Amino acid sequence: MEIVYNKKRINREIIHLMVPIVLENTLQLVAGIVTTAMVGRLLADDIAAQGISNIVYRVFFALFRGLSIGATVVVATYYGKGEYAKCRRLIEQAYLTAIPVVMLAITIATLFSEQILSIFTDDRALVALASDYTRVLFWAVPFMAIICFNTASLNGHGDTKTPMFIAGILNIVNVIAGYILIFGIGSLGGFGIMGAAYSTIISQFTGASIGLYVLYRKRGIFRRTSHGRPFISFDIPEIKNYFSIGMPAAMEFLFWNFSAIVMSMVLLSYGNNYYAAYQLGLQAEMLTDMPAQGFVVAATTLAAKAIGQMDSNLYKIYFTQLRKMALIISIFATIMVFSLPRQLMMVLTNNPELQRIGASYIFLMGFAQLPQVLSRVYNGFIRSSGGKRVPMYITFTGIWLVRVPLVVLFGWILRLDINFIWMAIVADQILRISVSIIYTKRKNVYNYVDQLALKEGV
């Protein structure tokens, strides 16, 4: 007998799942904007140095973020089946596999930061400043990895509120520490741009520590379950399980980060001001991207949950309602970006030239809001319904067959106005959502649970 679901109840479930995620990301963004605004009061070279350093940092963030998506899918599936001990085992395997990657990251930053950062620019003073910043910043990588997997565990269990509260504390610490360490207070002098790196380490350590406490405390979800195995023991099948989903997701983010290297090189060829303005514009644009981040986790978690329960009707309702919500959210985001580009930039910097350049970027990104938000929903369902590598292929197509070639053509070869660079980014987003929709229809992703039930004879 088919269960009939109340769509209003489903909408409330989606909203209850998404709102904490959106608030969590908003808190992170606000803290990032405040920190960026503080750095934005420094020199353009300081902003550029932080920008190219963050590209390298985001390579490892992309890796752990992607792996955490894989962990979220697997945990949500186990949770849907009621296999709670496997949820804990999976996350603990994630912690263990992060150790060698973290060691590699710190080693690279310590020994080879100047060589890597020289790829972006031949400005030796900028490279030296960014190298010093990178060597400090990368000590935050271990704590960033732990936060990613803590969040994956909680989200997979359907708890999005706790990561929100942790993010709130983390970002309050980041803002307070950032102000003190960048500008100084009283007789204590500040460290300038280096203060932003120190505050990142302090805040990431705080977030990681609170997350571990929440999971392992007396009434935490890990203390209520036991898999009966030592923590320091590798479970190869479990590692393969979440890697099979997480690595393609990580590659999606890495494709973007590697393309950011090309973007940075092209923009720096226009001058440090253009690159600095782009970095500030990214922060402003992220304000409208916060709801989209909620759709990533909601689509991935809810699809995996419905698949774990083999509930076709629930799966279809989740898909339909998430698409409707994505459409509504993207309309509001588009209006905001079109209406307030200059005002958003004024929050981040008092430099008129940076405001002008960044405002043009933000305005043109208004055309990317709808495809960007919808892509989160489609890719979440594609990934959870067996298309583990498909979002990765779609991302590769958009970025490396459209965005990067057009940026190189417009920026390096033809030396066109900077707005053509921004248009290349929009073209990439439109292509990606188009391919996602075509794949979803051709592979009948909407009826995936029905197909799976038929295949397994359920």
mmCIF file with all atom_site columns, C-alpha atoms in Angstrom, residues 256-380:
data_model
loop_
_atom_site.group_PDB
_atom_site.id
_atom_site.type_symbol
_atom_site.label_atom_id
_atom_site.label_alt_id
_atom_site.label_comp_id
_atom_site.label_asym_id
_atom_site.label_entity_id
_atom_site.label_seq_id
_atom_site.pdbx_PDB_ins_code
_atom_site.Cartn_x
_atom_site.Cartn_y
_atom_site.Cartn_z
_atom_site.occupancy
_atom_site.B_iso_or_equiv
_atom_site.pdbx_formal_charge
_atom_site.auth_seq_id
_atom_site.auth_comp_id
_atom_site.auth_asym_id
_atom_site.auth_atom_id
_atom_site.pdbx_PDB_model_num
ATOM 1   C CA . TRP A 1 256 ? 36.870 24.786 -9.576  1.00 0.00 ? 256 TRP A CA 1
ATOM 2   C CA . ASN A 1 257 ? 39.961 25.472 -7.477  1.00 0.00 ? 257 ASN A CA 1
ATOM 3   C CA . PHE A 1 258 ? 42.367 24.611 -10.270 1.00 0.00 ? 258 PHE A CA 1
ATOM 4   C CA . SER A 1 259 ? 40.387 26.837 -12.602 1.00 0.00 ? 259 SER A CA 1
ATOM 5   C CA . ALA A 1 260 ? 40.730 29.576 -9.976  1.00 0.00 ? 260 ALA A CA 1
ATOM 6   C CA . ILE A 1 261 ? 44.489 29.353 -10.512 1.00 0.00 ? 261 ILE A CA 1
ATOM 7   C CA . VAL A 1 262 ? 44.014 30.221 -14.190 1.00 0.00 ? 262 VAL A CA 1
ATOM 8   C CA . MET A 1 263 ? 41.473 32.903 -13.257 1.00 0.00 ? 263 MET A CA 1
ATOM 9   C CA . SER A 1 264 ? 43.942 34.427 -10.805 1.00 0.00 ? 264 SER A CA 1
ATOM 10  C CA . MET A 1 265 ? 46.765 34.467 -13.319 1.00 0.00 ? 265 MET A CA 1
ATOM 11  C CA . VAL A 1 266 ? 44.565 36.169 -15.927 1.00 0.00 ? 266 VAL A CA 1
ATOM 12  C CA . LEU A 1 267 ? 43.141 38.719 -13.474 1.00 0.00 ? 267 LEU A CA 1
ATOM 13  C CA . LEU A 1 268 ? 46.540 39.535 -12.027 1.00 0.00 ? 268 LEU A CA 1
ATOM 14  C CA . SER A 1 269 ? 47.682 40.304 -15.572 1.00 0.00 ? 269 SER A CA 1
ATOM 15  C CA . TYR A 1 270 ? 45.078 43.114 -15.511 1.00 0.00 ? 270 TYR A CA 1
ATOM 16  C CA . GLY A 1 271 ? 46.604 44.429 -12.269 1.00 0.00 ? 271 GLY A CA 1
ATOM 17  C CA . ASN A 1 272 ? 46.431 43.749 -8.531  1.00 0.00 ? 272 ASN A CA 1
ATOM 18  C CA . ASN A 1 273 ? 43.351 45.955 -8.176  1.00 0.00 ? 273 ASN A CA 1
ATOM 19  C CA . TYR A 1 274 ? 41.312 43.749 -10.506 1.00 0.00 ? 274 TYR A CA 1
ATOM 20  C CA . TYR A 1 275 ? 42.256 40.623 -8.631  1.00 0.00 ? 275 TYR A CA 1
ATOM 21  C CA . ALA A 1 276 ? 41.613 42.229 -5.243  1.00 0.00 ? 276 ALA A CA 1
ATOM 22  C CA . ALA A 1 277 ? 38.201 43.462 -6.422  1.00 0.00 ? 277 ALA A CA 1
ATOM 23  C CA . TYR A 1 278 ? 37.346 39.967 -7.671  1.00 0.00 ? 278 TYR A CA 1
ATOM 24  C CA . GLN A 1 279 ? 38.197 38.484 -4.266  1.00 0.00 ? 279 GLN A CA 1
ATOM 25  C CA . LEU A 1 280 ? 35.944 41.011 -2.549  1.00 0.00 ? 280 LEU A CA 1
ATOM 26  C CA . GLY A 1 281 ? 33.205 40.448 -5.118  1.00 0.00 ? 281 GLY A CA 1
ATOM 27  C CA . LEU A 1 282 ? 33.280 36.713 -4.404  1.00 0.00 ? 282 LEU A CA 1
ATOM 28  C CA . GLN A 1 283 ? 32.587 37.417 -0.743  1.00 0.00 ? 283 GLN A CA 1
ATOM 29  C CA . ALA A 1 284 ? 29.638 39.649 -1.598  1.00 0.00 ? 284 ALA A CA 1
ATOM 30  C CA . GLU A 1 285 ? 28.217 37.128 -4.076  1.00 0.00 ? 285 GLU A CA 1
ATOM 31  C CA . MET A 1 286 ? 28.375 34.402 -1.443  1.00 0.00 ? 286 MET A CA 1
ATOM 32  C CA . LEU A 1 287 ? 25.715 36.295 0.493   1.00 0.00 ? 287 LEU A CA 1
ATOM 33  C CA . THR A 1 288 ? 23.161 35.246 -2.134  1.00 0.00 ? 288 THR A CA 1
ATOM 34  C CA . ASP A 1 289 ? 24.704 31.771 -2.430  1.00 0.00 ? 289 ASP A CA 1
ATOM 35  C CA . MET A 1 290 ? 23.972 30.830 1.181   1.00 0.00 ? 290 MET A CA 1
ATOM 36  C CA . PRO A 1 291 ? 20.524 29.320 0.504   1.00 0.00 ? 291 PRO A CA 1
ATOM 37  C CA . ALA A 1 292 ? 22.040 27.328 -2.360  1.00 0.00 ? 292 ALA A CA 1
ATOM 38  C CA . GLN A 1 293 ? 24.455 25.700 0.086   1.00 0.00 ? 293 GLN A CA 1
ATOM 39  C CA . GLY A 1 294 ? 21.456 24.536 2.086   1.00 0.00 ? 294 GLY A CA 1
ATOM 40  C CA . PHE A 1 295 ? 20.081 22.828 -1.018  1.00 0.00 ? 295 PHE A CA 1
ATOM 41  C CA . VAL A 1 296 ? 23.317 20.847 -1.407  1.00 0.00 ? 296 VAL A CA 1
ATOM 42  C CA . VAL A 1 297 ? 22.980 19.148 1.970   1.00 0.00 ? 297 VAL A CA 1
ATOM 43  C CA . ALA A 1 298 ? 19.181 18.908 1.826   1.00 0.00 ? 298 ALA A CA 1
ATOM 44  C CA . ALA A 1 299 ? 19.120 17.238 -1.598  1.00 0.00 ? 299 ALA A CA 1
ATOM 45  C CA . THR A 1 300 ? 21.972 14.857 -0.789  1.00 0.00 ? 300 THR A CA 1
ATOM 46  C CA . THR A 1 301 ? 20.729 13.897 2.680   1.00 0.00 ? 301 THR A CA 1
ATOM 47  C CA . LEU A 1 302 ? 17.020 13.580 1.903   1.00 0.00 ? 302 LEU A CA 1
ATOM 48  C CA . ALA A 1 303 ? 17.587 11.630 -1.318  1.00 0.00 ? 303 ALA A CA 1
ATOM 49  C CA . ALA A 1 304 ? 19.904 9.197  0.510   1.00 0.00 ? 304 ALA A CA 1
ATOM 50  C CA . LYS A 1 305 ? 17.412 8.856  3.352   1.00 0.00 ? 305 LYS A CA 1
ATOM 51  C CA . ALA A 1 306 ? 14.505 8.038  1.000   1.00 0.00 ? 306 ALA A CA 1
ATOM 52  C CA . ILE A 1 307 ? 16.688 5.561  -0.905  1.00 0.00 ? 307 ILE A CA 1
ATOM 53  C CA . GLY A 1 308 ? 17.751 3.918  2.361   1.00 0.00 ? 308 GLY A CA 1
ATOM 54  C CA . GLN A 1 309 ? 14.067 3.497  3.257   1.00 0.00 ? 309 GLN A CA 1
ATOM 55  C CA . MET A 1 310 ? 13.231 2.413  -0.337  1.00 0.00 ? 310 MET A CA 1
ATOM 56  C CA . ASP A 1 311 ? 10.407 4.944  -0.305  1.00 0.00 ? 311 ASP A CA 1
ATOM 57  C CA . SER A 1 312 ? 9.752  6.007  -3.898  1.00 0.00 ? 312 SER A CA 1
ATOM 58  C CA . ASN A 1 313 ? 6.907  8.397  -3.117  1.00 0.00 ? 313 ASN A CA 1
ATOM 59  C CA . LEU A 1 314 ? 8.942  10.244 -0.490  1.00 0.00 ? 314 LEU A CA 1
ATOM 60  C CA . TYR A 1 315 ? 11.919 10.463 -2.863  1.00 0.00 ? 315 TYR A CA 1
ATOM 61  C CA . LYS A 1 316 ? 9.786  12.029 -5.619  1.00 0.00 ? 316 LYS A CA 1
ATOM 62  C CA . ILE A 1 317 ? 8.176  14.545 -3.272  1.00 0.00 ? 317 ILE A CA 1
ATOM 63  C CA . TYR A 1 318 ? 11.575 15.626 -1.941  1.00 0.00 ? 318 TYR A CA 1
ATOM 64  C CA . PHE A 1 319 ? 12.803 16.154 -5.513  1.00 0.00 ? 319 PHE A CA 1
ATOM 65  C CA . THR A 1 320 ? 9.726  18.120 -6.599  1.00 0.00 ? 320 THR A CA 1
ATOM 66  C CA . GLN A 1 321 ? 9.528  20.362 -3.546  1.00 0.00 ? 321 GLN A CA 1
ATOM 67  C CA . LEU A 1 322 ? 13.246 21.111 -3.485  1.00 0.00 ? 322 LEU A CA 1
ATOM 68  C CA . ARG A 1 323 ? 13.131 22.240 -7.112  1.00 0.00 ? 323 ARG A CA 1
ATOM 69  C CA . LYS A 1 324 ? 10.215 24.554 -6.373  1.00 0.00 ? 324 LYS A CA 1
ATOM 70  C CA . MET A 1 325 ? 11.991 26.061 -3.383  1.00 0.00 ? 325 MET A CA 1
ATOM 71  C CA . ALA A 1 326 ? 15.199 26.483 -5.399  1.00 0.00 ? 326 ALA A CA 1
ATOM 72  C CA . LEU A 1 327 ? 13.302 28.430 -8.031  1.00 0.00 ? 327 LEU A CA 1
ATOM 73  C CA . ILE A 1 328 ? 11.780 30.795 -5.470  1.00 0.00 ? 328 ILE A CA 1
ATOM 74  C CA . ILE A 1 329 ? 15.073 31.370 -3.649  1.00 0.00 ? 329 ILE A CA 1
ATOM 75  C CA . SER A 1 330 ? 16.967 32.025 -6.878  1.00 0.00 ? 330 SER A CA 1
ATOM 76  C CA . ILE A 1 331 ? 14.461 34.718 -7.927  1.00 0.00 ? 331 ILE A CA 1
ATOM 77  C CA . PHE A 1 332 ? 15.040 36.627 -4.675  1.00 0.00 ? 332 PHE A CA 1
ATOM 78  C CA . ALA A 1 333 ? 18.818 36.199 -5.005  1.00 0.00 ? 333 ALA A CA 1
ATOM 79  C CA . THR A 1 334 ? 18.746 37.509 -8.560  1.00 0.00 ? 334 THR A CA 1
ATOM 80  C CA . ILE A 1 335 ? 16.774 40.607 -7.574  1.00 0.00 ? 335 ILE A CA 1
ATOM 81  C CA . MET A 1 336 ? 19.188 41.321 -4.717  1.00 0.00 ? 336 MET A CA 1
ATOM 82  C CA . VAL A 1 337 ? 22.298 40.976 -6.894  1.00 0.00 ? 337 VAL A CA 1
ATOM 83  C CA . PHE A 1 338 ? 20.882 43.127 -9.684  1.00 0.00 ? 338 PHE A CA 1
ATOM 84  C CA . SER A 1 339 ? 19.705 45.818 -7.257  1.00 0.00 ? 339 SER A CA 1
ATOM 85  C CA . LEU A 1 340 ? 22.584 46.234 -4.799  1.00 0.00 ? 340 LEU A CA 1
ATOM 86  C CA . PRO A 1 341 ? 25.967 45.479 -6.411  1.00 0.00 ? 341 PRO A CA 1
ATOM 87  C CA . ARG A 1 342 ? 27.659 48.736 -5.420  1.00 0.00 ? 342 ARG A CA 1
ATOM 88  C CA . GLN A 1 343 ? 26.182 48.696 -1.905  1.00 0.00 ? 343 GLN A CA 1
ATOM 89  C CA . LEU A 1 344 ? 27.490 45.178 -1.312  1.00 0.00 ? 344 LEU A CA 1
ATOM 90  C CA . MET A 1 345 ? 30.985 46.230 -2.361  1.00 0.00 ? 345 MET A CA 1
ATOM 91  C CA . MET A 1 346 ? 30.861 49.325 -0.142  1.00 0.00 ? 346 MET A CA 1
ATOM 92  C CA . VAL A 1 347 ? 30.486 47.031 2.869   1.00 0.00 ? 347 VAL A CA 1
ATOM 93  C CA . LEU A 1 348 ? 33.728 45.275 1.980   1.00 0.00 ? 348 LEU A CA 1
ATOM 94  C CA . THR A 1 349 ? 36.031 48.108 1.000   1.00 0.00 ? 349 THR A CA 1
ATOM 95  C CA . ASN A 1 350 ? 36.283 51.900 1.046   1.00 0.00 ? 350 ASN A CA 1
ATOM 96  C CA . ASN A 1 351 ? 38.406 51.922 -2.133  1.00 0.00 ? 351 ASN A CA 1
ATOM 97  C CA . PRO A 1 352 ? 36.282 53.453 -4.965  1.00 0.00 ? 352 PRO A CA 1
ATOM 98  C CA . GLU A 1 353 ? 38.218 51.653 -7.700  1.00 0.00 ? 353 GLU A CA 1
ATOM 99  C CA . LEU A 1 354 ? 37.752 48.245 -6.057  1.00 0.00 ? 354 LEU A CA 1
ATOM 100 C CA . GLN A 1 355 ? 34.078 49.059 -5.532  1.00 0.00 ? 355 GLN A CA 1
ATOM 101 C CA . ARG A 1 356 ? 33.616 49.850 -9.222  1.00 0.00 ? 356 ARG A CA 1
ATOM 102 C CA . ILE A 1 357 ? 35.315 46.689 -10.496 1.00 0.00 ? 357 ILE A CA 1
ATOM 103 C CA . GLY A 1 358 ? 33.667 44.408 -7.942  1.00 0.00 ? 358 GLY A CA 1
ATOM 104 C CA . ALA A 1 359 ? 30.197 45.855 -8.579  1.00 0.00 ? 359 ALA A CA 1
ATOM 105 C CA . SER A 1 360 ? 30.363 44.899 -12.265 1.00 0.00 ? 360 SER A CA 1
ATOM 106 C CA . TYR A 1 361 ? 31.249 41.334 -11.283 1.00 0.00 ? 361 TYR A CA 1
ATOM 107 C CA . ILE A 1 362 ? 28.387 41.073 -8.766  1.00 0.00 ? 362 ILE A CA 1
ATOM 108 C CA . PHE A 1 363 ? 25.833 42.482 -11.239 1.00 0.00 ? 363 PHE A CA 1
ATOM 109 C CA . LEU A 1 364 ? 26.691 40.000 -13.985 1.00 0.00 ? 364 LEU A CA 1
ATOM 110 C CA . MET A 1 365 ? 26.566 37.136 -11.484 1.00 0.00 ? 365 MET A CA 1
ATOM 111 C CA . GLY A 1 366 ? 22.847 37.875 -11.218 1.00 0.00 ? 366 GLY A CA 1
ATOM 112 C CA . PHE A 1 367 ? 22.410 35.901 -14.445 1.00 0.00 ? 367 PHE A CA 1
ATOM 113 C CA . ALA A 1 368 ? 24.023 32.871 -12.781 1.00 0.00 ? 368 ALA A CA 1
ATOM 114 C CA . GLN A 1 369 ? 21.801 32.706 -9.691  1.00 0.00 ? 369 GLN A CA 1
ATOM 115 C CA . LEU A 1 370 ? 19.047 30.437 -11.081 1.00 0.00 ? 370 LEU A CA 1
ATOM 116 C CA . PRO A 1 371 ? 21.336 27.846 -12.720 1.00 0.00 ? 371 PRO A CA 1
ATOM 117 C CA . GLN A 1 372 ? 23.638 27.905 -9.704  1.00 0.00 ? 372 GLN A CA 1
ATOM 118 C CA . VAL A 1 373 ? 20.880 27.141 -7.162  1.00 0.00 ? 373 VAL A CA 1
ATOM 119 C CA . LEU A 1 374 ? 19.087 24.543 -9.285  1.00 0.00 ? 374 LEU A CA 1
ATOM 120 C CA . SER A 1 375 ? 22.374 22.729 -9.943  1.00 0.00 ? 375 SER A CA 1
ATOM 121 C CA . ARG A 1 376 ? 22.679 22.027 -6.213  1.00 0.00 ? 376 ARG A CA 1
ATOM 122 C CA . VAL A 1 377 ? 19.356 20.163 -6.194  1.00 0.00 ? 377 VAL A CA 1
ATOM 123 C CA . TYR A 1 378 ? 19.920 18.187 -9.380  1.00 0.00 ? 378 TYR A CA 1
ATOM 124 C CA . ASN A 1 379 ? 23.469 17.168 -8.482  1.00 0.00 ? 379 ASN A CA 1
ATOM 125 C CA . GLY A 1 380 ? 22.405 16.079 -4.992  1.00 0.00 ? 380 GLY A CA 1
#
